[in-house]
PDB file of C-alpha atoms in Angstrom:
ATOM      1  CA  UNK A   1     -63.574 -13.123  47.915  1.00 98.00           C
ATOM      2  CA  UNK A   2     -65.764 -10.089  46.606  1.00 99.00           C
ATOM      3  CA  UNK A   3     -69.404 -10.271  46.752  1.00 99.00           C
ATOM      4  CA  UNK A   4     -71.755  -8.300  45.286  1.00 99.00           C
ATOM      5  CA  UNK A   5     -75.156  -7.922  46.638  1.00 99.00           C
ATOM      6  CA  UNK A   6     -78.304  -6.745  46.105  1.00 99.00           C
ATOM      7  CA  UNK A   7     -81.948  -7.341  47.148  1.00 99.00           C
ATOM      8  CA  UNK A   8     -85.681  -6.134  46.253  1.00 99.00           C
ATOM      9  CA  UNK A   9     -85.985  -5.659  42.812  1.00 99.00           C
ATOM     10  CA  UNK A  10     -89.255  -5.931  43.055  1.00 98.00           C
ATOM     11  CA  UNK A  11     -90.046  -6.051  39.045  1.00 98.00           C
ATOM     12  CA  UNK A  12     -88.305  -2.907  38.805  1.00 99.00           C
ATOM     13  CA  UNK A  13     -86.833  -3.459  35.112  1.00 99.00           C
ATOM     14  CA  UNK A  14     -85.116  -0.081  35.067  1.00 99.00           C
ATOM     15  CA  UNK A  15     -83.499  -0.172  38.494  1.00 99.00           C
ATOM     16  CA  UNK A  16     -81.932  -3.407  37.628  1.00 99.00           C
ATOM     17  CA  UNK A  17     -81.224  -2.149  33.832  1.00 99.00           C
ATOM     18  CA  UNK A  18     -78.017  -0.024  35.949  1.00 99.00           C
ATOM     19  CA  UNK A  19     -77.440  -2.390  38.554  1.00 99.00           C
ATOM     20  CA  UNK A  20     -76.624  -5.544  36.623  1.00 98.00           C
ATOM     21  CA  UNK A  21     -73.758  -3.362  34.208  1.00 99.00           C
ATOM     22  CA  UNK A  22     -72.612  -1.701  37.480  1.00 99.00           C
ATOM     23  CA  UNK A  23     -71.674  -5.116  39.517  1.00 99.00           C
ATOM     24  CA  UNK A  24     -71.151  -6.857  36.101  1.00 98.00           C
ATOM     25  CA  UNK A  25     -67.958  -4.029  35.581  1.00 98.00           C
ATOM     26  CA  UNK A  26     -67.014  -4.823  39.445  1.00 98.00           C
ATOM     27  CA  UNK A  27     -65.236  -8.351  38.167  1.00 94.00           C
ATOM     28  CA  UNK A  28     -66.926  -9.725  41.363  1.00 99.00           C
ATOM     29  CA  UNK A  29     -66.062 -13.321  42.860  1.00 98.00           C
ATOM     30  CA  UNK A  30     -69.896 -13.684  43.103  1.00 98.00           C
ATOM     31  CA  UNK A  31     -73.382 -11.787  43.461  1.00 99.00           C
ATOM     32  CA  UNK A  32     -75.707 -12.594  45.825  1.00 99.00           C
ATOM     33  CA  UNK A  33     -79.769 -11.763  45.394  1.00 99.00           C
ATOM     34  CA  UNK A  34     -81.366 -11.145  48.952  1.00 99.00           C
ATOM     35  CA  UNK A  35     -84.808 -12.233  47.726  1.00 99.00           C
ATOM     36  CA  UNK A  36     -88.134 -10.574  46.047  1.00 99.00           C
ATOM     37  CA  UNK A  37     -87.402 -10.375  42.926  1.00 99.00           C
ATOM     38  CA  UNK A  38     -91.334  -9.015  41.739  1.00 98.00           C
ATOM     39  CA  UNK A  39     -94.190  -7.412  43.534  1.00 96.00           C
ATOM     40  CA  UNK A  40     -95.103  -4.031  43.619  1.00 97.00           C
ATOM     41  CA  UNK A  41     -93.250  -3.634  40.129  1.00 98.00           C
ATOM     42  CA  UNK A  42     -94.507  -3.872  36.407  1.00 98.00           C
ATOM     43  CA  UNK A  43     -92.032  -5.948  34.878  1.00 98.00           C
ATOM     44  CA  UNK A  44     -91.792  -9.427  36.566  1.00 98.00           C
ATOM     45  CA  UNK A  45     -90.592 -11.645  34.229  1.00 99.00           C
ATOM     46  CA  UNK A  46     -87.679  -9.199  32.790  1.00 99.00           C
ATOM     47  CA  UNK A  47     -86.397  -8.876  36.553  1.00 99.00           C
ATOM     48  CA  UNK A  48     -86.723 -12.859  37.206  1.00 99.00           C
ATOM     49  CA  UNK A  49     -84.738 -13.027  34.010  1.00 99.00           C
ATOM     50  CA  UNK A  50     -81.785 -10.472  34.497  1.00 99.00           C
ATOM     51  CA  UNK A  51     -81.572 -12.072  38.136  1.00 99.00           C
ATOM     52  CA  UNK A  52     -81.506 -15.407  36.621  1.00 99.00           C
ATOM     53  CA  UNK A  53     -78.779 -14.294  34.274  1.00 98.00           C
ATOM     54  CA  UNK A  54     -76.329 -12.412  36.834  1.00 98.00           C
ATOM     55  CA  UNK A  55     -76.499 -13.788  40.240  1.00 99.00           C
ATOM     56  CA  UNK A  56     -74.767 -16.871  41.193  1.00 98.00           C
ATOM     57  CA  UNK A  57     -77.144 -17.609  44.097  1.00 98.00           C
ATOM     58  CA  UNK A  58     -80.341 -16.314  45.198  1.00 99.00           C
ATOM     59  CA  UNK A  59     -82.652 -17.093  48.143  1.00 99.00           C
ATOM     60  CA  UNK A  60     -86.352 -16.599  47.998  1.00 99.00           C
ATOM     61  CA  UNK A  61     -88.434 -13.330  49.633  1.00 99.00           C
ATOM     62  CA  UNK A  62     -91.734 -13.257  50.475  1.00 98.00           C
ATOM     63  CA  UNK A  63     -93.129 -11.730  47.324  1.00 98.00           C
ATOM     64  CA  UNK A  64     -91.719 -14.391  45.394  1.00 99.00           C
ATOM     65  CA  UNK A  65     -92.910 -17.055  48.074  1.00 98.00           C
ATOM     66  CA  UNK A  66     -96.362 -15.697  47.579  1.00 98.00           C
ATOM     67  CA  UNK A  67     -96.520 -15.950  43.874  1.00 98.00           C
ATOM     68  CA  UNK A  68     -95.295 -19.109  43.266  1.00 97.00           C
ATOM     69  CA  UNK A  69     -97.686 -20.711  45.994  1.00 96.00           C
ATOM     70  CA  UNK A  70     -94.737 -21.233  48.776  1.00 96.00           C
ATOM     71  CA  UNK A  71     -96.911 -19.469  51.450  1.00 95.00           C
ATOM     72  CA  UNK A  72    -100.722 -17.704  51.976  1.00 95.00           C
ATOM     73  CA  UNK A  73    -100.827 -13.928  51.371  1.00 94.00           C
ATOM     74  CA  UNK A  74    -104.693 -13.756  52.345  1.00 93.00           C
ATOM     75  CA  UNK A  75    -103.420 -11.149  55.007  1.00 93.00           C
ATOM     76  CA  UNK A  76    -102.060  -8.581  52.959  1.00 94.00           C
ATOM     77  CA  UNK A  77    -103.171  -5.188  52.221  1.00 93.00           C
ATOM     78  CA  UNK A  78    -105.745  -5.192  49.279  1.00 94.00           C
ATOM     79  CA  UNK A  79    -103.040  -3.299  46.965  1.00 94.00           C
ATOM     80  CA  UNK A  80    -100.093  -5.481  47.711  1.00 92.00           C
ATOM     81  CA  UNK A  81    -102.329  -8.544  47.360  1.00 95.00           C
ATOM     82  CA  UNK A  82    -103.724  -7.600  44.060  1.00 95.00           C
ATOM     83  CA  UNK A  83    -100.471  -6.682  42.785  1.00 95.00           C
ATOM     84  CA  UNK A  84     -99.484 -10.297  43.847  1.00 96.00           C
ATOM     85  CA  UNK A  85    -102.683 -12.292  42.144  1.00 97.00           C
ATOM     86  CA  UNK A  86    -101.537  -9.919  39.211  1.00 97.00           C
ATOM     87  CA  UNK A  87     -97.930 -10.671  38.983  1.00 97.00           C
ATOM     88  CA  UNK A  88     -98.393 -14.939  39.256  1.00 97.00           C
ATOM     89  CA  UNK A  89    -100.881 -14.533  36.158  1.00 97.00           C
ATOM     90  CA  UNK A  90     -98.076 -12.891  34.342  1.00 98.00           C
ATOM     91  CA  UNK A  91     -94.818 -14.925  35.379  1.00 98.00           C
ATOM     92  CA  UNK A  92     -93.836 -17.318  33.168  1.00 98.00           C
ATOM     93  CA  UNK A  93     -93.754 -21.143  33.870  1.00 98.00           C
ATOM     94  CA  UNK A  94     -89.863 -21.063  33.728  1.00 98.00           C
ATOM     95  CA  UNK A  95     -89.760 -18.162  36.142  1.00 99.00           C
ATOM     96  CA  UNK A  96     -92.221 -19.404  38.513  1.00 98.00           C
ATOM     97  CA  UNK A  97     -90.493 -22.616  38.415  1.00 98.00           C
ATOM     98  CA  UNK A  98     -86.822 -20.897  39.459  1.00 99.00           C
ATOM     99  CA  UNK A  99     -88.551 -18.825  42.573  1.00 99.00           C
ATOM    100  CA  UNK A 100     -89.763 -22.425  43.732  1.00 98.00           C
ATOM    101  CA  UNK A 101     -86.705 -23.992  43.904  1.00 98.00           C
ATOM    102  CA  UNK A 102     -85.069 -21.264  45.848  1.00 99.00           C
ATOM    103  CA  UNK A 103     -83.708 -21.507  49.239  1.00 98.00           C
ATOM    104  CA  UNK A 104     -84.478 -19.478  51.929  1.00 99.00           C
ATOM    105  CA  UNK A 105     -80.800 -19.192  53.358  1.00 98.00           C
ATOM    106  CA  UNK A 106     -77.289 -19.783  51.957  1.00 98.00           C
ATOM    107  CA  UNK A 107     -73.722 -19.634  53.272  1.00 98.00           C
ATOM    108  CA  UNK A 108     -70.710 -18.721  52.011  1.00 98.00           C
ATOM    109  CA  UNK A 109     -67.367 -18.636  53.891  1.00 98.00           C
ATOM    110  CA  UNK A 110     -68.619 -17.813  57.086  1.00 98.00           C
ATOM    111  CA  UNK A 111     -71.621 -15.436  55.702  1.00 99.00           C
ATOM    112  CA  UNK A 112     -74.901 -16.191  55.764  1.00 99.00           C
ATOM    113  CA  UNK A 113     -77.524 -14.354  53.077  1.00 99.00           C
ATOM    114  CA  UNK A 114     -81.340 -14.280  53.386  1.00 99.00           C
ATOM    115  CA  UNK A 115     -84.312 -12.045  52.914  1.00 99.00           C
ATOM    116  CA  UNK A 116     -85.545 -11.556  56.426  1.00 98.00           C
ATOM    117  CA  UNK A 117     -84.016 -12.076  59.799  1.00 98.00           C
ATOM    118  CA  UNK A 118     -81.786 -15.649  59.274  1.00 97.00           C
ATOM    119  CA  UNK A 119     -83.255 -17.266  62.011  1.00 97.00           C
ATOM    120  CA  UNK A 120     -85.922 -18.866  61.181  1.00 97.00           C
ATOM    121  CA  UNK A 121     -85.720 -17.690  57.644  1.00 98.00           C
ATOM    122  CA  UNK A 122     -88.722 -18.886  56.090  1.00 98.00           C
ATOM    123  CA  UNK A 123     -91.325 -16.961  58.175  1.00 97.00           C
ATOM    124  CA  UNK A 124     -89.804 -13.675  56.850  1.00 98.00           C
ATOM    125  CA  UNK A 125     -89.476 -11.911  60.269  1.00 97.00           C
ATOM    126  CA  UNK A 126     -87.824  -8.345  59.614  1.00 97.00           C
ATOM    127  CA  UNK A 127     -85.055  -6.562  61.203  1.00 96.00           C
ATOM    128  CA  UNK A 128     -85.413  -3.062  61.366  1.00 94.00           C
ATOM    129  CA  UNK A 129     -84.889  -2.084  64.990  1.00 94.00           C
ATOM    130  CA  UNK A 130     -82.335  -2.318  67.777  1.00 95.00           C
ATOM    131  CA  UNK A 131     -85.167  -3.581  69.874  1.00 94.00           C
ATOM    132  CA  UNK A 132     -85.366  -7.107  67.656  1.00 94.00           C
ATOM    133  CA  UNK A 133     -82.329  -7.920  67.539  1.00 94.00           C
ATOM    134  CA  UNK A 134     -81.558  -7.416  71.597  1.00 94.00           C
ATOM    135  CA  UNK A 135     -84.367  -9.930  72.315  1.00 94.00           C
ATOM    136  CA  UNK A 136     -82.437 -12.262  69.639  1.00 94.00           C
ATOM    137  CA  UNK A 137     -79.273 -12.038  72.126  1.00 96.00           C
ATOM    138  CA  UNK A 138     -79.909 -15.156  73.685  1.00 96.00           C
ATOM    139  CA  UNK A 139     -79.350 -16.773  70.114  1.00 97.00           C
ATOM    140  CA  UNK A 140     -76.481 -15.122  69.758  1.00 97.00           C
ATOM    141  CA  UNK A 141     -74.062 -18.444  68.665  1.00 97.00           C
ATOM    142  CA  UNK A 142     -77.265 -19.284  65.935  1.00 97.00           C
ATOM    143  CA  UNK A 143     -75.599 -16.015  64.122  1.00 98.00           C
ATOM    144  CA  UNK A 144     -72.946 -16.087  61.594  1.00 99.00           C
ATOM    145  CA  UNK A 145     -69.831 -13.898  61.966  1.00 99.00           C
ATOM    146  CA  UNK A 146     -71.762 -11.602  59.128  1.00 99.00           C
ATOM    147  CA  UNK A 147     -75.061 -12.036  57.546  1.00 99.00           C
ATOM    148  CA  UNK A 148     -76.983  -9.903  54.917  1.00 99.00           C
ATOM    149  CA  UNK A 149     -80.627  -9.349  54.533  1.00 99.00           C
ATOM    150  CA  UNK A 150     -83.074  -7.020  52.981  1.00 99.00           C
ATOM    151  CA  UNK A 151     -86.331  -7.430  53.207  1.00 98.00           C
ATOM    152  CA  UNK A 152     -86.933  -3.840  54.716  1.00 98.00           C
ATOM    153  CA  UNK A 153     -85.766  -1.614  51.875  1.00 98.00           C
ATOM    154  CA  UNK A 154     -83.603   0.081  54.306  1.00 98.00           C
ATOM    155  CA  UNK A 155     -80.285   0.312  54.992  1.00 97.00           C
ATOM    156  CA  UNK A 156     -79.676   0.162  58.322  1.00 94.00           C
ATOM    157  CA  UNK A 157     -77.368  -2.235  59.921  1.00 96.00           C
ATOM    158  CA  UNK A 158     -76.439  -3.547  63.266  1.00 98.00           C
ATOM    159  CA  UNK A 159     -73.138  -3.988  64.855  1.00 98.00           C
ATOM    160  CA  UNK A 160     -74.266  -7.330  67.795  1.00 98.00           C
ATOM    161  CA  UNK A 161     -72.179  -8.213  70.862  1.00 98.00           C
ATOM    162  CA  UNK A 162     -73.365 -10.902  73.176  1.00 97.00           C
ATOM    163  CA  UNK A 163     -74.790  -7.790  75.370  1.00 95.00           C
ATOM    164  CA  UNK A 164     -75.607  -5.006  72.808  1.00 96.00           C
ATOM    165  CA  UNK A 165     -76.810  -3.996  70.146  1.00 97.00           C
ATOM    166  CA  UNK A 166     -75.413  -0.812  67.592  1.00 97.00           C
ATOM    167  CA  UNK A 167     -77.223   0.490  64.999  1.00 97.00           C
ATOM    168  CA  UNK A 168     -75.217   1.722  61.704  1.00 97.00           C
ATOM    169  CA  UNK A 169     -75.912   4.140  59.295  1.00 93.00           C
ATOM    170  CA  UNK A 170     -72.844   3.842  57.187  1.00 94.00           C
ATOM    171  CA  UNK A 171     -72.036   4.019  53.787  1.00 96.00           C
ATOM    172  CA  UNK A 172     -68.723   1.497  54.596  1.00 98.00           C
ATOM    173  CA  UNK A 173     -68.788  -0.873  57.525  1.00 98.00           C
ATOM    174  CA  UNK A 174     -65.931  -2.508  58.771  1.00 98.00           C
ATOM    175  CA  UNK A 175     -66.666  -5.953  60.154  1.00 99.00           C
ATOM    176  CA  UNK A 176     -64.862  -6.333  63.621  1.00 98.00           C
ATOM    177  CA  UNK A 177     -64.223 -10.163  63.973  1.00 98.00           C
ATOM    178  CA  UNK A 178     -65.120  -9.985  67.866  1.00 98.00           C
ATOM    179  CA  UNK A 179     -68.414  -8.900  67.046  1.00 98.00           C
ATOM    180  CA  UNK A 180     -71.280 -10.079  64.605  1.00 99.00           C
ATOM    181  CA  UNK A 181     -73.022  -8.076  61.729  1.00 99.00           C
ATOM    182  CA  UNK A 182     -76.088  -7.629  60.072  1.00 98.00           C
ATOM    183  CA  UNK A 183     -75.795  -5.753  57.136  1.00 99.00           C
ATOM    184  CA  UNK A 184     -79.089  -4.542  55.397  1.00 98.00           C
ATOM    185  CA  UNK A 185     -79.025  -4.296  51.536  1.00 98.00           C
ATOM    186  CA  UNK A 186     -81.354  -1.287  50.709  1.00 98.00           C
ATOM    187  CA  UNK A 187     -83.851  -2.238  48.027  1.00 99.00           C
ATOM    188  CA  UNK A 188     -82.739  -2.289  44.566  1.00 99.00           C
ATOM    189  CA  UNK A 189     -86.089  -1.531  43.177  1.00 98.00           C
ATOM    190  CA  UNK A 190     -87.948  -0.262  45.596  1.00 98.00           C
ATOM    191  CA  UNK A 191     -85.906   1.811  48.528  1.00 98.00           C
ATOM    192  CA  UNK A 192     -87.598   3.401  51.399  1.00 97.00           C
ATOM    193  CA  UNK A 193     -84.593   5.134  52.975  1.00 96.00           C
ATOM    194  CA  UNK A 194     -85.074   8.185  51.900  1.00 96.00           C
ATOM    195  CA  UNK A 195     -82.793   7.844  48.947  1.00 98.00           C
ATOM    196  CA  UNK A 196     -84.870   6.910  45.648  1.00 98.00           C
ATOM    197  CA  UNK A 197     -81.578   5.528  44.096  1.00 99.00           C
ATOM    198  CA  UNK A 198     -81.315   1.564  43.681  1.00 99.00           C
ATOM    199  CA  UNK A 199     -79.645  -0.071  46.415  1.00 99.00           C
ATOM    200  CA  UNK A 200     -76.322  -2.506  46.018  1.00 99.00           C
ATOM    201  CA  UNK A 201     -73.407  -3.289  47.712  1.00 99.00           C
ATOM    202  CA  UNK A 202     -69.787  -5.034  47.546  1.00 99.00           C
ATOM    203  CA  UNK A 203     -68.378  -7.106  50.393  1.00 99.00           C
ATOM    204  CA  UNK A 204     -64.588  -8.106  50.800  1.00 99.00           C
ATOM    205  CA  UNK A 205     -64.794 -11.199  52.866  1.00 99.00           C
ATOM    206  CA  UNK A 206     -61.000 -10.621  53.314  1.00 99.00           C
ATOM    207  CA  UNK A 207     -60.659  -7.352  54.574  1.00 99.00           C
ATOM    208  CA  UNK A 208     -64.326  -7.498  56.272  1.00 99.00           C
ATOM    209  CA  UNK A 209     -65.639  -4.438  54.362  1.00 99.00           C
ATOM    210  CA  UNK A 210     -68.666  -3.879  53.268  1.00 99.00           C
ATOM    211  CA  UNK A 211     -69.774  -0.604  50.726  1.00 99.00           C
ATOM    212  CA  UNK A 212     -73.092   0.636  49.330  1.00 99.00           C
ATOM    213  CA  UNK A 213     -73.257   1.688  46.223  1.00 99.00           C
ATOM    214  CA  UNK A 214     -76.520   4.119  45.227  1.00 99.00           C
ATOM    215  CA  UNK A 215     -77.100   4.224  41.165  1.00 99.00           C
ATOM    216  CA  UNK A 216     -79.842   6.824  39.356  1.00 99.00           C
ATOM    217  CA  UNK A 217     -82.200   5.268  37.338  1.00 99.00           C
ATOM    218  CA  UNK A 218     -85.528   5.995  35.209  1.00 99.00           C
ATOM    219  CA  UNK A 219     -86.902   6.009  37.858  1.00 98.00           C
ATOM    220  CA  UNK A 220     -90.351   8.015  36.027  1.00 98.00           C
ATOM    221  CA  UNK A 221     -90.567   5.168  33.426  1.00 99.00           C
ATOM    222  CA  UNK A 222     -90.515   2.671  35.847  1.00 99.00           C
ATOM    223  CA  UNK A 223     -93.675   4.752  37.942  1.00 98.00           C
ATOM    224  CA  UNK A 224     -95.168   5.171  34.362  1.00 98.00           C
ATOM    225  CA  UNK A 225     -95.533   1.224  33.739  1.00 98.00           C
ATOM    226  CA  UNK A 226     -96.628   0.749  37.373  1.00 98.00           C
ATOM    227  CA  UNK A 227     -99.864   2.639  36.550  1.00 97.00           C
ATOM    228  CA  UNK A 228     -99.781   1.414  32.899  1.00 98.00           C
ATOM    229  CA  UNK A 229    -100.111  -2.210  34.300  1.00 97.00           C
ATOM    230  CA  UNK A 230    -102.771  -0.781  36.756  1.00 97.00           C
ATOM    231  CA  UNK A 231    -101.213  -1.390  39.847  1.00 97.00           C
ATOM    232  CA  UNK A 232    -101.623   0.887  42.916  1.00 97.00           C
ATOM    233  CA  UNK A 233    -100.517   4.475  41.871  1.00 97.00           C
ATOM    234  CA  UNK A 234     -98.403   4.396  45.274  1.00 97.00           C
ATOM    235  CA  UNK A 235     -96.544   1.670  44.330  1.00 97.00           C
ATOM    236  CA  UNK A 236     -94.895   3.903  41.456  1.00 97.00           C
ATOM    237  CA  UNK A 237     -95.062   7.516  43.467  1.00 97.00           C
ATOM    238  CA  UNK A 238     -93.149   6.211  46.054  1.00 97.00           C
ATOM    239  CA  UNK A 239     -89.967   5.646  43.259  1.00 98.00           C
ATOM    240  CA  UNK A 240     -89.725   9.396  42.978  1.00 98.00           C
ATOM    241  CA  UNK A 241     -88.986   9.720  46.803  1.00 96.00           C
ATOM    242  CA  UNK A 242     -87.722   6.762  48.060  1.00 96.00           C
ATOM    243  CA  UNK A 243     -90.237   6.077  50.515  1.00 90.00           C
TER     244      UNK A 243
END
């Protein structure tokens, strides 16, 4: 089977205004959101809705746990919390509805998607670092053959042996079935690797290949509404950059 992927939309109407076209031409088995689907972005309800209307499954992020009342954001920075309080005023009831009655983890073949690491994939832990994942070792057997996250915006992934870890910064990764993967996403609305083009991928569950794909956006119109809302200027200047 083909999979397409993608993750973080985070409201990000324009980013997702080329993604869903670009995996829709793909004639993909199925497409898989990685979670956090607003926050940060102006346009909530249009990027619940194309989600809605091209993914076959989704599983929930913390952004969209937050807004529909799943878990306490009290901690947060003052700008990502006030973007939050924001976005739940705006959501509609059918969209706030759909984020809570998403899991936090599915499986398909032998892959397992979530937002964070899939663990314990409610409390949202991220994977970002060699250094996590080689005190994870000793769960080793808890990991699927290949698992995708996001989460992070980046898109650094990690090759896992039962005594090592490798990081990978690939633009194709082959899957080695003696080993275990996790393969992170990128951000399709929001990336902070660098690389201000929205983030997606395809997976071949057959030949065990996994490929990013990077699209161009409006990426100006989508700062523009950011500060037309009135949400943190950063929010939107980071688009520009991908940072």
């Amino acid at each position: 089977m083909r999979y397409g992927i993608f993750s973080d939309a985070h409201g990000n109407e324009q980013a997702l205004a080329v993604i869903v076209p670009h995996l829709k031409s793909l004639e993909l088995d199925e497409i898989i959101f990685l979670g956090d689907a607003v926050g940060y972005g102006a346009n909530p309800n249009e990027a619940c809705n194309a989600i809605r209307a091209l993914a076959s499954q989704s599983v929930l992020g913390n952004h969209d746990a937050a807004v529909c009342a799943r878990m306490d954001y009290s901690d947060y920075y003052d700008a990502a919390r006030q973007a939050l309080d924001w976005c739940a005023s705006q959501l509609s009831e059918e969209n706030l509805a759909w984020l809570r009655g998403l899991s936090y983890k599915v499986r398909c073949e032998y892959i397992d998607f979530s937002h964070g690491s899939p663990l314990v994939p409610e409390e949202f832990d991220y994977i970002f670092a060699p250094e996590q994942l080689i005190d994870l070792l000793p769960y080793y057997d808890e990991f699927a053959p290949v698992t995708f996250i996001g989460h992070s915006h980046l898109t650094i992934s990690f090759k896992l042996q039962r005594d090592r870890v490798t990081p990978l910064l690939l633009s194709e990764i082959h899957c080695d079935p003696s080993a275990k993967y996790i393969i992170t996403v990128g951000s399709a609305g929001q990336p902070r690797d660098r690389d201000p083009r929205a983030s997606c991928g395809v997976f071949d569950s057959v030949t065990r290949v996994f490929k990013f794909h990077r699209l161009a956006y409006d990426n100006e119109t989508a700062r523009k509404r950011i500060i037309d809302a009135g949400l943190a200027p950063a929010f939107g200047a980071r688009l520009l950059v991908g940072m």
